[in-house]
Amino acid sequence: METSRRTVIAAAAAAGITAATIGTAHASGGRKPERELFGKLADGTKVHRWSLENGGTRLKVLSYGGIVQSLEIPDRHGRYKNVSLGFDTIEDYVAGSPYFGALIGRYGNRIAKGQFTLDGKSHQLSVNDGVNSLHGGTKGFDKHVWDVEGFTSGSDVGLVLHYTSIDGEMGYPGTLRAKVTYTLTRHGDWRVDYEATTDKATVVNLTSHVYWNLAGEGSGSIYDHELQIAAARYTPVDSGLIPTGELAKVAGTPFDFRRTKTVGRDIRVAHQQLLYGKGIDHNWALDKGITAKPQQVATLRDPSSGRTLKIATTEPGLQFYSGNFLDGTLVGTGGHIYRQGDALCLETQHFPDSPNHPSFPSTVLRPGQTYRTSTVHSFGA
């Protein structure tokens, strides 16, 4: 039986854990965001780490890539663990992070051969995933230092992150001014609001690439996590993980998460799509489509700890990636080696390769328009 955050806090108090310890919001809101030096890049650029706490959620964010370095939430007994994968040093992130916790742009997911045509003009993007462009190219938004400001607003606390991508960066047309707001609410929700404007027609698809393990970072496989996705269709891919253009029914396939099931139940079924992705690495076409306000689309639960994650979004798609390419060569914040299936990603987004599929929801942004999407992560136990 799922309990509320308020119940968890009450139980913790009964056990002698104070409200301050568990991080509840006071009348004036959560703690003011705190900044510290995390490290320096090779060119001397400083990278800061911001710490936020509100409503029972503790969040640490780097100015490098807007990376969520850790996100701590309590279990059913009020015990905290970091539930996101990451590293202890900036050197590890720079050396070869698989997008742990990062802001992704200009275009989340893949674009076939790094090419698209817009208004009759062809564009060649940076290619970094075989012949394809992935997550913005060789130096996407995840590899830049963002300008970050902390804020408090009523009972909420948060960060505002800014980055300006110049015309032609990674092959994308137009100077794109991106603004991303991370908010921790008094209920402990982590809300992400994305905005962008451009001075030339371009394409944009921003998302967050947190790797979740609700049992705790470094605790082992997420195959026993229970997942539900409100989607009757998904976008099948070719051998390069590029959508074929089809919106296929999930019914009768390993991709049917309309009713809650464990992540690992069907992940080793002999299905061609699973062979292509070495597991699950696919986009779900959400039943709700694009909405003006975030609507709930997915629920993830770890039965061992009772921790839950509910995701609401305005976006039409959700990329579910089951950590297939974690290969035991990376050591995370808890000192543990990360192996295949040790975490999963649930990336709210427009569809992969949309610029090359006119039938997919458009990702075109033009001068005078403002790109806006929002995603809310709600935690419980």
mmCIF file of C-alpha atoms in Angstrom:
data_model
loop_
_atom_site.group_PDB
_atom_site.id
_atom_site.type_symbol
_atom_site.label_atom_id
_atom_site.label_comp_id
_atom_site.label_asym_id
_atom_site.label_seq_id
_atom_site.Cartn_x
_atom_site.Cartn_y
_atom_site.Cartn_z
ATOM 1 C CA MET A 1 0.000 0.000 0.000
ATOM 2 C CA GLU A 2 1.444 3.342 -1.018
ATOM 3 C CA THR A 3 1.671 5.983 1.696
ATOM 4 C CA SER A 4 1.972 9.723 1.344
ATOM 5 C CA ARG A 5 5.068 11.832 2.037
ATOM 6 C CA ARG A 6 3.218 13.270 5.051
ATOM 7 C CA THR A 7 2.759 9.752 6.466
ATOM 8 C CA VAL A 8 6.467 9.012 5.987
ATOM 9 C CA ILE A 9 7.416 12.190 7.831
ATOM 10 C CA ALA A 10 5.024 11.383 10.669
ATOM 11 C CA ALA A 11 6.465 7.875 10.955
ATOM 12 C CA ALA A 12 9.975 9.286 11.007
ATOM 13 C CA ALA A 13 9.016 11.698 13.778
ATOM 14 C CA ALA A 14 7.619 8.811 15.814
ATOM 15 C CA ALA A 15 10.955 7.069 15.378
ATOM 16 C CA GLY A 16 12.814 10.103 16.741
ATOM 17 C CA ILE A 17 13.813 11.648 13.419
ATOM 18 C CA THR A 18 13.108 15.367 13.460
ATOM 19 C CA ALA A 19 11.257 17.255 10.764
ATOM 20 C CA ALA A 20 14.395 19.289 10.116
ATOM 21 C CA THR A 21 16.358 16.085 9.520
ATOM 22 C CA ILE A 22 13.887 14.763 6.976
ATOM 23 C CA GLY A 23 13.862 18.106 5.207
ATOM 24 C CA THR A 24 10.233 19.202 5.420
ATOM 25 C CA ALA A 25 9.317 22.686 4.254
ATOM 26 C CA HIS A 26 8.747 25.294 6.929
ATOM 27 C CA ALA A 27 6.268 28.141 6.630
ATOM 28 C CA SER A 28 8.874 30.196 4.805
ATOM 29 C CA GLY A 29 9.617 27.376 2.352
ATOM 30 C CA GLY A 30 12.647 25.144 1.890
ATOM 31 C CA ARG A 31 16.235 26.003 2.574
ATOM 32 C CA LYS A 32 17.799 28.746 0.487
ATOM 33 C CA PRO A 33 19.868 27.216 -2.360
ATOM 34 C CA GLU A 34 23.526 26.891 -1.432
ATOM 35 C CA ARG A 35 26.481 27.009 -3.831
ATOM 36 C CA GLU A 36 29.954 25.488 -3.524
ATOM 37 C CA LEU A 37 32.910 24.935 -5.837
ATOM 38 C CA PHE A 38 32.747 21.422 -7.315
ATOM 39 C CA GLY A 39 35.829 21.583 -9.524
ATOM 40 C CA LYS A 40 37.410 23.185 -12.569
ATOM 41 C CA LEU A 41 37.534 22.280 -16.246
ATOM 42 C CA ALA A 42 40.869 21.921 -18.036
ATOM 43 C CA ASP A 43 40.677 25.547 -19.190
ATOM 44 C CA GLY A 44 40.177 26.759 -15.620
ATOM 45 C CA THR A 45 36.415 27.336 -15.853
ATOM 46 C CA LYS A 46 34.847 26.870 -12.435
ATOM 47 C CA VAL A 47 32.048 24.348 -11.974
ATOM 48 C CA HIS A 48 29.733 24.903 -9.019
ATOM 49 C CA ARG A 49 27.400 22.549 -7.214
ATOM 50 C CA TRP A 50 24.080 23.829 -5.934
ATOM 51 C CA SER A 51 22.248 22.129 -3.054
ATOM 52 C CA LEU A 52 18.477 22.366 -2.665
ATOM 53 C CA GLU A 53 16.172 20.869 -0.038
ATOM 54 C CA ASN A 54 12.410 21.067 0.294
ATOM 55 C CA GLY A 55 9.463 18.877 1.175
ATOM 56 C CA GLY A 56 11.589 15.836 1.951
ATOM 57 C CA THR A 57 13.626 15.943 -1.273
ATOM 58 C CA ARG A 58 17.325 16.807 -1.461
ATOM 59 C CA LEU A 59 18.774 17.803 -4.817
ATOM 60 C CA LYS A 60 22.334 18.608 -5.910
ATOM 61 C CA VAL A 61 22.888 20.187 -9.331
ATOM 62 C CA LEU A 62 26.064 21.089 -11.231
ATOM 63 C CA SER A 63 26.473 24.188 -13.383
ATOM 64 C CA TYR A 64 28.224 21.864 -15.863
ATOM 65 C CA GLY A 65 25.470 20.459 -18.056
ATOM 66 C CA GLY A 66 22.766 21.305 -15.519
ATOM 67 C CA ILE A 67 23.576 17.841 -14.179
ATOM 68 C CA VAL A 68 21.586 16.328 -11.331
ATOM 69 C CA GLN A 69 24.506 14.884 -9.387
ATOM 70 C CA SER A 70 22.301 13.400 -6.685
ATOM 71 C CA LEU A 71 18.643 13.307 -5.708
ATOM 72 C CA GLU A 72 17.853 11.923 -2.268
ATOM 73 C CA ILE A 73 14.422 10.828 -1.061
ATOM 74 C CA PRO A 74 13.291 8.766 1.952
ATOM 75 C CA ASP A 75 11.931 5.225 1.879
ATOM 76 C CA ARG A 76 8.857 4.000 3.744
ATOM 77 C CA HIS A 77 10.829 4.212 7.015
ATOM 78 C CA GLY A 78 12.157 7.727 6.387
ATOM 79 C CA ARG A 79 15.649 6.542 5.437
ATOM 80 C CA TYR A 80 17.340 8.579 2.718
ATOM 81 C CA LYS A 81 19.182 7.300 -0.320
ATOM 82 C CA ASN A 82 20.435 8.912 -3.503
ATOM 83 C CA VAL A 83 18.262 7.473 -6.293
ATOM 84 C CA SER A 84 20.154 8.894 -9.297
ATOM 85 C CA LEU A 85 23.412 7.709 -10.862
ATOM 86 C CA GLY A 86 26.370 10.059 -11.045
ATOM 87 C CA PHE A 87 30.025 10.750 -10.286
ATOM 88 C CA ASP A 88 32.020 12.339 -7.439
ATOM 89 C CA THR A 89 34.287 14.524 -9.609
ATOM 90 C CA ILE A 90 34.012 16.836 -12.586
ATOM 91 C CA GLU A 91 36.872 14.909 -14.196
ATOM 92 C CA ASP A 92 34.717 11.777 -14.330
ATOM 93 C CA TYR A 93 31.835 13.646 -15.970
ATOM 94 C CA VAL A 94 34.139 15.143 -18.589
ATOM 95 C CA ALA A 95 35.994 11.875 -19.250
ATOM 96 C CA GLY A 96 32.983 9.968 -20.483
ATOM 97 C CA SER A 97 29.634 10.257 -18.753
ATOM 98 C CA PRO A 98 26.710 8.507 -20.498
ATOM 99 C CA TYR A 99 24.663 11.687 -19.875
ATOM 100 C CA PHE A 100 24.198 10.970 -16.141
ATOM 101 C CA GLY A 101 21.633 13.490 -14.861
ATOM 102 C CA ALA A 102 22.269 15.954 -17.680
ATOM 103 C CA LEU A 103 20.210 18.575 -19.483
ATOM 104 C CA ILE A 104 19.979 17.463 -23.112
ATOM 105 C CA GLY A 105 19.884 19.763 -26.131
ATOM 106 C CA ARG A 106 19.582 21.102 -28.667
ATOM 107 C CA TYR A 107 17.867 17.897 -29.620
ATOM 108 C CA GLY A 108 17.196 15.062 -27.203
ATOM 109 C CA ASN A 109 17.541 11.603 -28.747
ATOM 110 C CA ARG A 110 18.635 10.723 -32.294
ATOM 111 C CA ILE A 111 18.477 12.401 -35.688
ATOM 112 C CA ALA A 112 19.190 10.034 -38.591
ATOM 113 C CA LYS A 113 22.594 10.623 -40.216
ATOM 114 C CA GLY A 114 22.660 13.986 -38.434
ATOM 115 C CA GLN A 115 20.658 15.489 -41.285
ATOM 116 C CA PHE A 116 17.361 17.287 -41.748
ATOM 117 C CA THR A 117 15.805 19.757 -44.152
ATOM 118 C CA LEU A 118 13.940 22.826 -42.943
ATOM 119 C CA ASP A 119 12.250 25.347 -45.255
ATOM 120 C CA GLY A 120 14.032 23.764 -48.214
ATOM 121 C CA LYS A 121 17.508 24.062 -46.699
ATOM 122 C CA SER A 122 19.546 21.011 -45.679
ATOM 123 C CA HIS A 123 21.470 20.962 -42.411
ATOM 124 C CA GLN A 124 24.300 18.644 -41.389
ATOM 125 C CA LEU A 125 24.668 18.152 -37.649
ATOM 126 C CA SER A 126 27.492 16.825 -35.545
ATOM 127 C CA VAL A 127 27.505 13.006 -35.729
ATOM 128 C CA ASN A 128 28.416 11.130 -32.537
ATOM 129 C CA ASP A 129 26.422 7.861 -32.508
ATOM 130 C CA GLY A 130 27.610 5.824 -35.437
ATOM 131 C CA VAL A 131 26.287 7.709 -38.457
ATOM 132 C CA ASN A 132 23.642 9.489 -36.376
ATOM 133 C CA SER A 133 23.485 12.555 -34.154
ATOM 134 C CA LEU A 134 22.580 11.847 -30.514
ATOM 135 C CA HIS A 135 21.583 14.332 -27.785
ATOM 136 C CA GLY A 136 22.842 17.407 -29.617
ATOM 137 C CA GLY A 137 26.128 16.067 -31.017
ATOM 138 C CA THR A 138 29.688 15.803 -29.766
ATOM 139 C CA LYS A 139 29.296 18.852 -27.512
ATOM 140 C CA GLY A 140 25.645 19.132 -26.623
ATOM 141 C CA PHE A 141 24.099 21.153 -23.815
ATOM 142 C CA ASP A 142 25.294 18.510 -21.329
ATOM 143 C CA LYS A 143 28.935 19.551 -21.905
ATOM 144 C CA HIS A 144 28.604 23.299 -21.377
ATOM 145 C CA VAL A 145 28.720 25.340 -18.180
ATOM 146 C CA TRP A 146 25.357 27.042 -17.634
ATOM 147 C CA ASP A 147 24.726 30.334 -15.845
ATOM 148 C CA VAL A 148 22.832 29.418 -12.669
ATOM 149 C CA GLU A 149 20.911 31.512 -10.161
ATOM 150 C CA GLY A 150 19.200 30.245 -7.020
ATOM 151 C CA PHE A 151 15.779 31.467 -5.914
ATOM 152 C CA THR A 152 13.113 31.126 -3.264
ATOM 153 C CA SER A 153 9.485 31.815 -4.150
ATOM 154 C CA GLY A 154 6.933 31.429 -1.406
ATOM 155 C CA SER A 155 7.313 27.864 -0.185
ATOM 156 C CA ASP A 156 9.290 26.786 -3.289
ATOM 157 C CA VAL A 157 13.041 26.824 -3.877
ATOM 158 C CA GLY A 158 14.920 26.344 -7.099
ATOM 159 C CA LEU A 159 17.440 27.244 -9.749
ATOM 160 C CA VAL A 160 17.214 29.120 -13.044
ATOM 161 C CA LEU A 161 19.751 27.940 -15.635
ATOM 162 C CA HIS A 162 20.637 29.846 -18.814
ATOM 163 C CA TYR A 163 22.664 28.863 -21.854
ATOM 164 C CA THR A 164 22.942 30.541 -25.272
ATOM 165 C CA SER A 165 23.767 28.269 -28.201
ATOM 166 C CA ILE A 166 25.178 30.299 -31.079
ATOM 167 C CA ASP A 167 24.043 30.013 -34.693
ATOM 168 C CA GLY A 168 25.697 26.964 -36.267
ATOM 169 C CA GLU A 169 26.720 25.270 -33.014
ATOM 170 C CA MET A 170 26.808 21.502 -33.682
ATOM 171 C CA GLY A 171 25.291 22.360 -37.094
ATOM 172 C CA TYR A 172 21.983 23.741 -35.797
ATOM 173 C CA PRO A 173 20.640 26.939 -37.372
ATOM 174 C CA GLY A 174 19.814 29.993 -35.287
ATOM 175 C CA THR A 175 21.033 31.396 -31.991
ATOM 176 C CA LEU A 176 19.000 29.566 -29.369
ATOM 177 C CA ARG A 177 18.548 31.100 -25.940
ATOM 178 C CA ALA A 178 17.606 28.359 -23.479
ATOM 179 C CA LYS A 179 16.232 28.786 -19.975
ATOM 180 C CA VAL A 180 15.554 25.846 -17.677
ATOM 181 C CA THR A 181 13.997 26.188 -14.222
ATOM 182 C CA TYR A 182 14.427 23.509 -11.561
ATOM 183 C CA THR A 183 11.898 23.884 -8.735
ATOM 184 C CA LEU A 184 11.566 21.884 -5.526
ATOM 185 C CA THR A 185 8.061 22.406 -4.164
ATOM 186 C CA ARG A 186 6.924 22.237 -0.559
ATOM 187 C CA HIS A 187 5.557 18.773 -1.376
ATOM 188 C CA GLY A 188 9.009 17.588 -2.469
ATOM 189 C CA ASP A 189 8.159 17.523 -6.183
ATOM 190 C CA TRP A 190 10.965 18.277 -8.638
ATOM 191 C CA ARG A 191 9.558 20.348 -11.489
ATOM 192 C CA VAL A 192 11.492 21.155 -14.676
ATOM 193 C CA ASP A 193 10.294 23.984 -16.945
ATOM 194 C CA TYR A 194 12.040 24.437 -20.296
ATOM 195 C CA GLU A 195 11.948 27.589 -22.439
ATOM 196 C CA ALA A 196 13.804 28.629 -25.591
ATOM 197 C CA THR A 197 13.724 31.300 -28.286
ATOM 198 C CA THR A 198 15.545 31.553 -31.606
ATOM 199 C CA ASP A 199 16.449 34.167 -34.209
ATOM 200 C CA LYS A 200 16.199 31.665 -37.113
ATOM 201 C CA ALA A 201 13.944 28.712 -37.805
ATOM 202 C CA THR A 202 15.415 25.670 -36.068
ATOM 203 C CA VAL A 203 14.488 22.434 -34.319
ATOM 204 C CA VAL A 204 14.622 21.912 -30.563
ATOM 205 C CA ASN A 205 13.819 19.058 -28.174
ATOM 206 C CA LEU A 206 15.042 19.542 -24.606
ATOM 207 C CA THR A 207 14.920 16.876 -21.907
ATOM 208 C CA SER A 208 16.560 15.574 -18.729
ATOM 209 C CA HIS A 209 18.617 12.378 -18.612
ATOM 210 C CA VAL A 210 18.472 11.249 -14.986
ATOM 211 C CA TYR A 211 19.250 7.557 -14.434
ATOM 212 C CA TRP A 212 16.846 6.306 -11.743
ATOM 213 C CA ASN A 213 17.252 3.481 -9.252
ATOM 214 C CA LEU A 214 14.684 3.918 -6.490
ATOM 215 C CA ALA A 215 16.369 1.294 -4.310
ATOM 216 C CA GLY A 216 19.410 3.566 -4.256
ATOM 217 C CA GLU A 217 22.302 4.365 -6.560
ATOM 218 C CA GLY A 218 24.676 1.403 -6.858
ATOM 219 C CA SER A 219 22.238 -1.046 -5.254
ATOM 220 C CA GLY A 220 21.970 -3.333 -8.288
ATOM 221 C CA SER A 221 19.402 -4.090 -10.975
ATOM 222 C CA ILE A 222 16.161 -2.192 -11.541
ATOM 223 C CA TYR A 223 14.522 -5.194 -13.202
ATOM 224 C CA ASP A 224 12.302 -5.693 -10.134
ATOM 225 C CA HIS A 225 11.027 -2.094 -10.290
ATOM 226 C CA GLU A 226 7.359 -1.865 -11.223
ATOM 227 C CA LEU A 227 6.467 0.464 -14.111
ATOM 228 C CA GLN A 228 3.304 1.752 -15.718
ATOM 229 C CA ILE A 229 3.214 3.945 -18.867
ATOM 230 C CA ALA A 230 0.000 5.486 -20.205
ATOM 231 C CA ALA A 231 0.629 4.705 -23.864
ATOM 232 C CA ALA A 232 -0.972 2.270 -26.297
ATOM 233 C CA ARG A 233 1.625 2.878 -29.018
ATOM 234 C CA TYR A 234 5.383 3.227 -29.373
ATOM 235 C CA THR A 235 7.797 4.067 -32.193
ATOM 236 C CA PRO A 236 9.692 0.975 -33.451
ATOM 237 C CA VAL A 237 13.284 1.538 -34.575
ATOM 238 C CA ASP A 238 15.768 0.167 -37.079
ATOM 239 C CA SER A 239 19.131 -1.338 -36.184
ATOM 240 C CA GLY A 240 20.544 2.173 -35.618
ATOM 241 C CA LEU A 241 17.745 2.951 -33.132
ATOM 242 C CA ILE A 242 16.155 5.420 -35.565
ATOM 243 C CA PRO A 243 12.320 5.368 -35.672
ATOM 244 C CA THR A 244 10.854 3.725 -38.759
ATOM 245 C CA GLY A 245 7.954 6.194 -38.734
ATOM 246 C CA GLU A 246 5.418 3.622 -37.574
ATOM 247 C CA LEU A 247 3.292 4.103 -34.465
ATOM 248 C CA ALA A 248 2.944 0.467 -33.462
ATOM 249 C CA LYS A 249 0.552 -0.949 -30.895
ATOM 250 C CA VAL A 250 2.137 -2.134 -27.661
ATOM 251 C CA ALA A 251 -0.539 -4.807 -27.203
ATOM 252 C CA GLY A 252 0.953 -8.291 -27.330
ATOM 253 C CA THR A 253 4.566 -7.021 -27.184
ATOM 254 C CA PRO A 254 7.175 -6.576 -24.429
ATOM 255 C CA PHE A 255 6.462 -2.838 -24.706
ATOM 256 C CA ASP A 256 3.009 -3.047 -23.120
ATOM 257 C CA PHE A 257 3.234 -1.210 -19.798
ATOM 258 C CA ARG A 258 -0.358 -0.008 -19.771
ATOM 259 C CA ARG A 259 -0.837 -2.174 -16.708
ATOM 260 C CA THR A 260 1.885 -2.157 -14.080
ATOM 261 C CA LYS A 261 4.531 -4.842 -14.491
ATOM 262 C CA THR A 262 8.155 -5.308 -13.511
ATOM 263 C CA VAL A 263 10.758 -3.817 -15.811
ATOM 264 C CA GLY A 264 12.484 -7.169 -16.197
ATOM 265 C CA ARG A 265 9.454 -9.352 -16.866
ATOM 266 C CA ASP A 266 9.686 -9.283 -20.666
ATOM 267 C CA ILE A 267 13.084 -7.666 -21.201
ATOM 268 C CA ARG A 268 14.694 -10.934 -22.393
ATOM 269 C CA VAL A 269 11.875 -11.974 -24.710
ATOM 270 C CA ALA A 270 13.149 -12.830 -28.214
ATOM 271 C CA HIS A 271 11.735 -9.705 -29.888
ATOM 272 C CA GLN A 272 13.610 -7.955 -32.715
ATOM 273 C CA GLN A 273 13.128 -4.523 -31.144
ATOM 274 C CA LEU A 274 14.790 -5.674 -27.919
ATOM 275 C CA LEU A 275 17.665 -7.115 -29.926
ATOM 276 C CA TYR A 276 18.194 -3.766 -31.650
ATOM 277 C CA GLY A 277 18.330 -1.894 -28.334
ATOM 278 C CA LYS A 278 20.085 -4.600 -26.285
ATOM 279 C CA GLY A 279 17.047 -4.121 -24.077
ATOM 280 C CA ILE A 280 14.563 -1.262 -24.025
ATOM 281 C CA ASP A 281 15.597 2.041 -25.633
ATOM 282 C CA HIS A 282 12.362 3.237 -27.207
ATOM 283 C CA ASN A 283 9.943 6.142 -27.356
ATOM 284 C CA TRP A 284 6.341 5.729 -26.216
ATOM 285 C CA ALA A 285 3.696 7.855 -27.956
ATOM 286 C CA LEU A 286 1.748 8.965 -24.904
ATOM 287 C CA ASP A 287 -2.028 8.583 -25.065
ATOM 288 C CA LYS A 288 -2.598 12.176 -23.946
ATOM 289 C CA GLY A 289 -0.491 13.794 -26.692
ATOM 290 C CA ILE A 290 0.689 17.380 -26.168
ATOM 291 C CA THR A 291 -1.062 19.142 -23.287
ATOM 292 C CA ALA A 292 -1.047 22.684 -21.926
ATOM 293 C CA LYS A 293 -0.387 21.472 -18.381
ATOM 294 C CA PRO A 294 1.547 18.433 -17.141
ATOM 295 C CA GLN A 295 -0.528 15.257 -16.976
ATOM 296 C CA GLN A 296 0.592 12.050 -15.299
ATOM 297 C CA VAL A 297 2.008 9.534 -17.772
ATOM 298 C CA ALA A 298 4.186 7.115 -15.800
ATOM 299 C CA THR A 299 4.609 5.568 -12.358
ATOM 300 C CA LEU A 300 7.735 3.767 -11.162
ATOM 301 C CA ARG A 301 7.925 1.873 -7.843
ATOM 302 C CA ASP A 302 10.629 -0.031 -6.002
ATOM 303 C CA PRO A 303 8.903 -2.701 -3.899
ATOM 304 C CA SER A 304 11.880 -3.178 -1.568
ATOM 305 C CA SER A 305 11.976 0.424 -0.298
ATOM 306 C CA GLY A 306 8.459 1.525 -1.179
ATOM 307 C CA ARG A 307 9.819 4.575 -3.003
ATOM 308 C CA THR A 308 7.715 5.783 -5.923
ATOM 309 C CA LEU A 309 8.243 8.211 -8.783
ATOM 310 C CA LYS A 310 5.297 9.652 -10.685
ATOM 311 C CA ILE A 311 5.975 11.649 -13.841
ATOM 312 C CA ALA A 312 3.640 14.250 -15.320
ATOM 313 C CA THR A 313 4.472 16.162 -18.491
ATOM 314 C CA THR A 314 3.182 18.386 -21.273
ATOM 315 C CA GLU A 315 5.233 16.403 -23.809
ATOM 316 C CA PRO A 316 3.833 13.820 -26.297
ATOM 317 C CA GLY A 317 6.594 11.225 -25.857
ATOM 318 C CA LEU A 318 8.499 9.297 -23.208
ATOM 319 C CA GLN A 319 11.813 7.598 -23.931
ATOM 320 C CA PHE A 320 12.282 4.569 -21.669
ATOM 321 C CA TYR A 321 15.896 3.384 -21.578
ATOM 322 C CA SER A 322 16.756 0.384 -19.403
ATOM 323 C CA GLY A 323 20.453 1.132 -18.892
ATOM 324 C CA ASN A 324 21.544 -1.365 -21.549
ATOM 325 C CA PHE A 325 24.955 0.157 -22.246
ATOM 326 C CA LEU A 326 26.201 0.365 -18.655
ATOM 327 C CA ASP A 327 29.077 -2.085 -18.976
ATOM 328 C CA GLY A 328 30.850 -2.234 -15.640
ATOM 329 C CA THR A 329 33.543 0.317 -16.536
ATOM 330 C CA LEU A 330 32.114 3.243 -14.511
ATOM 331 C CA VAL A 331 32.279 3.777 -10.750
ATOM 332 C CA GLY A 332 29.598 5.995 -9.262
ATOM 333 C CA THR A 333 29.113 8.300 -6.277
ATOM 334 C CA GLY A 334 28.624 5.415 -3.853
ATOM 335 C CA GLY A 335 31.816 3.659 -4.915
ATOM 336 C CA HIS A 336 29.958 0.913 -6.794
ATOM 337 C CA ILE A 337 30.464 -0.270 -10.372
ATOM 338 C CA TYR A 338 27.507 0.384 -12.673
ATOM 339 C CA ARG A 339 26.422 -2.614 -14.740
ATOM 340 C CA GLN A 340 23.726 -3.243 -17.341
ATOM 341 C CA GLY A 341 20.263 -2.676 -15.918
ATOM 342 C CA ASP A 342 21.462 -0.849 -12.793
ATOM 343 C CA ALA A 343 19.227 2.143 -13.596
ATOM 344 C CA LEU A 344 16.643 3.355 -16.082
ATOM 345 C CA CYS A 345 15.791 6.656 -17.756
ATOM 346 C CA LEU A 346 12.330 8.086 -18.382
ATOM 347 C CA GLU A 347 12.929 11.058 -20.678
ATOM 348 C CA THR A 348 9.924 13.247 -21.482
ATOM 349 C CA GLN A 349 10.306 14.567 -25.014
ATOM 350 C CA HIS A 350 9.088 14.948 -28.560
ATOM 351 C CA PHE A 351 9.795 11.910 -30.700
ATOM 352 C CA PRO A 352 13.277 10.928 -31.930
ATOM 353 C CA ASP A 353 14.123 11.981 -35.508
ATOM 354 C CA SER A 354 10.975 14.121 -35.745
ATOM 355 C CA PRO A 355 12.575 16.552 -38.234
ATOM 356 C CA ASN A 356 12.629 13.667 -40.745
ATOM 357 C CA HIS A 357 9.093 12.404 -40.032
ATOM 358 C CA PRO A 358 6.385 14.935 -40.978
ATOM 359 C CA SER A 359 3.730 12.731 -39.329
ATOM 360 C CA PHE A 360 5.408 13.102 -35.905
ATOM 361 C CA PRO A 361 4.628 16.124 -33.678
ATOM 362 C CA SER A 362 6.703 19.036 -34.966
ATOM 363 C CA THR A 363 9.873 20.191 -33.199
ATOM 364 C CA VAL A 364 10.275 23.325 -35.341
ATOM 365 C CA LEU A 365 10.762 26.616 -33.500
ATOM 366 C CA ARG A 366 10.568 29.926 -35.358
ATOM 367 C CA PRO A 367 11.504 33.523 -34.490
ATOM 368 C CA GLY A 368 8.802 35.133 -32.376
ATOM 369 C CA GLN A 369 7.766 31.796 -30.844
ATOM 370 C CA THR A 370 8.731 30.496 -27.413
ATOM 371 C CA TYR A 371 9.410 26.820 -26.855
ATOM 372 C CA ARG A 372 7.837 25.730 -23.567
ATOM 373 C CA THR A 373 7.521 22.299 -21.971
ATOM 374 C CA SER A 374 7.187 21.159 -18.366
ATOM 375 C CA THR A 375 7.741 17.917 -16.475
ATOM 376 C CA VAL A 376 6.984 17.195 -12.806
ATOM 377 C CA HIS A 377 8.576 14.355 -10.805
ATOM 378 C CA SER A 378 6.602 13.472 -7.675
ATOM 379 C CA PHE A 379 8.078 11.198 -5.013
ATOM 380 C CA GLY A 380 6.487 9.031 -2.351
ATOM 381 C CA ALA A 381 6.996 5.944 -0.235
#
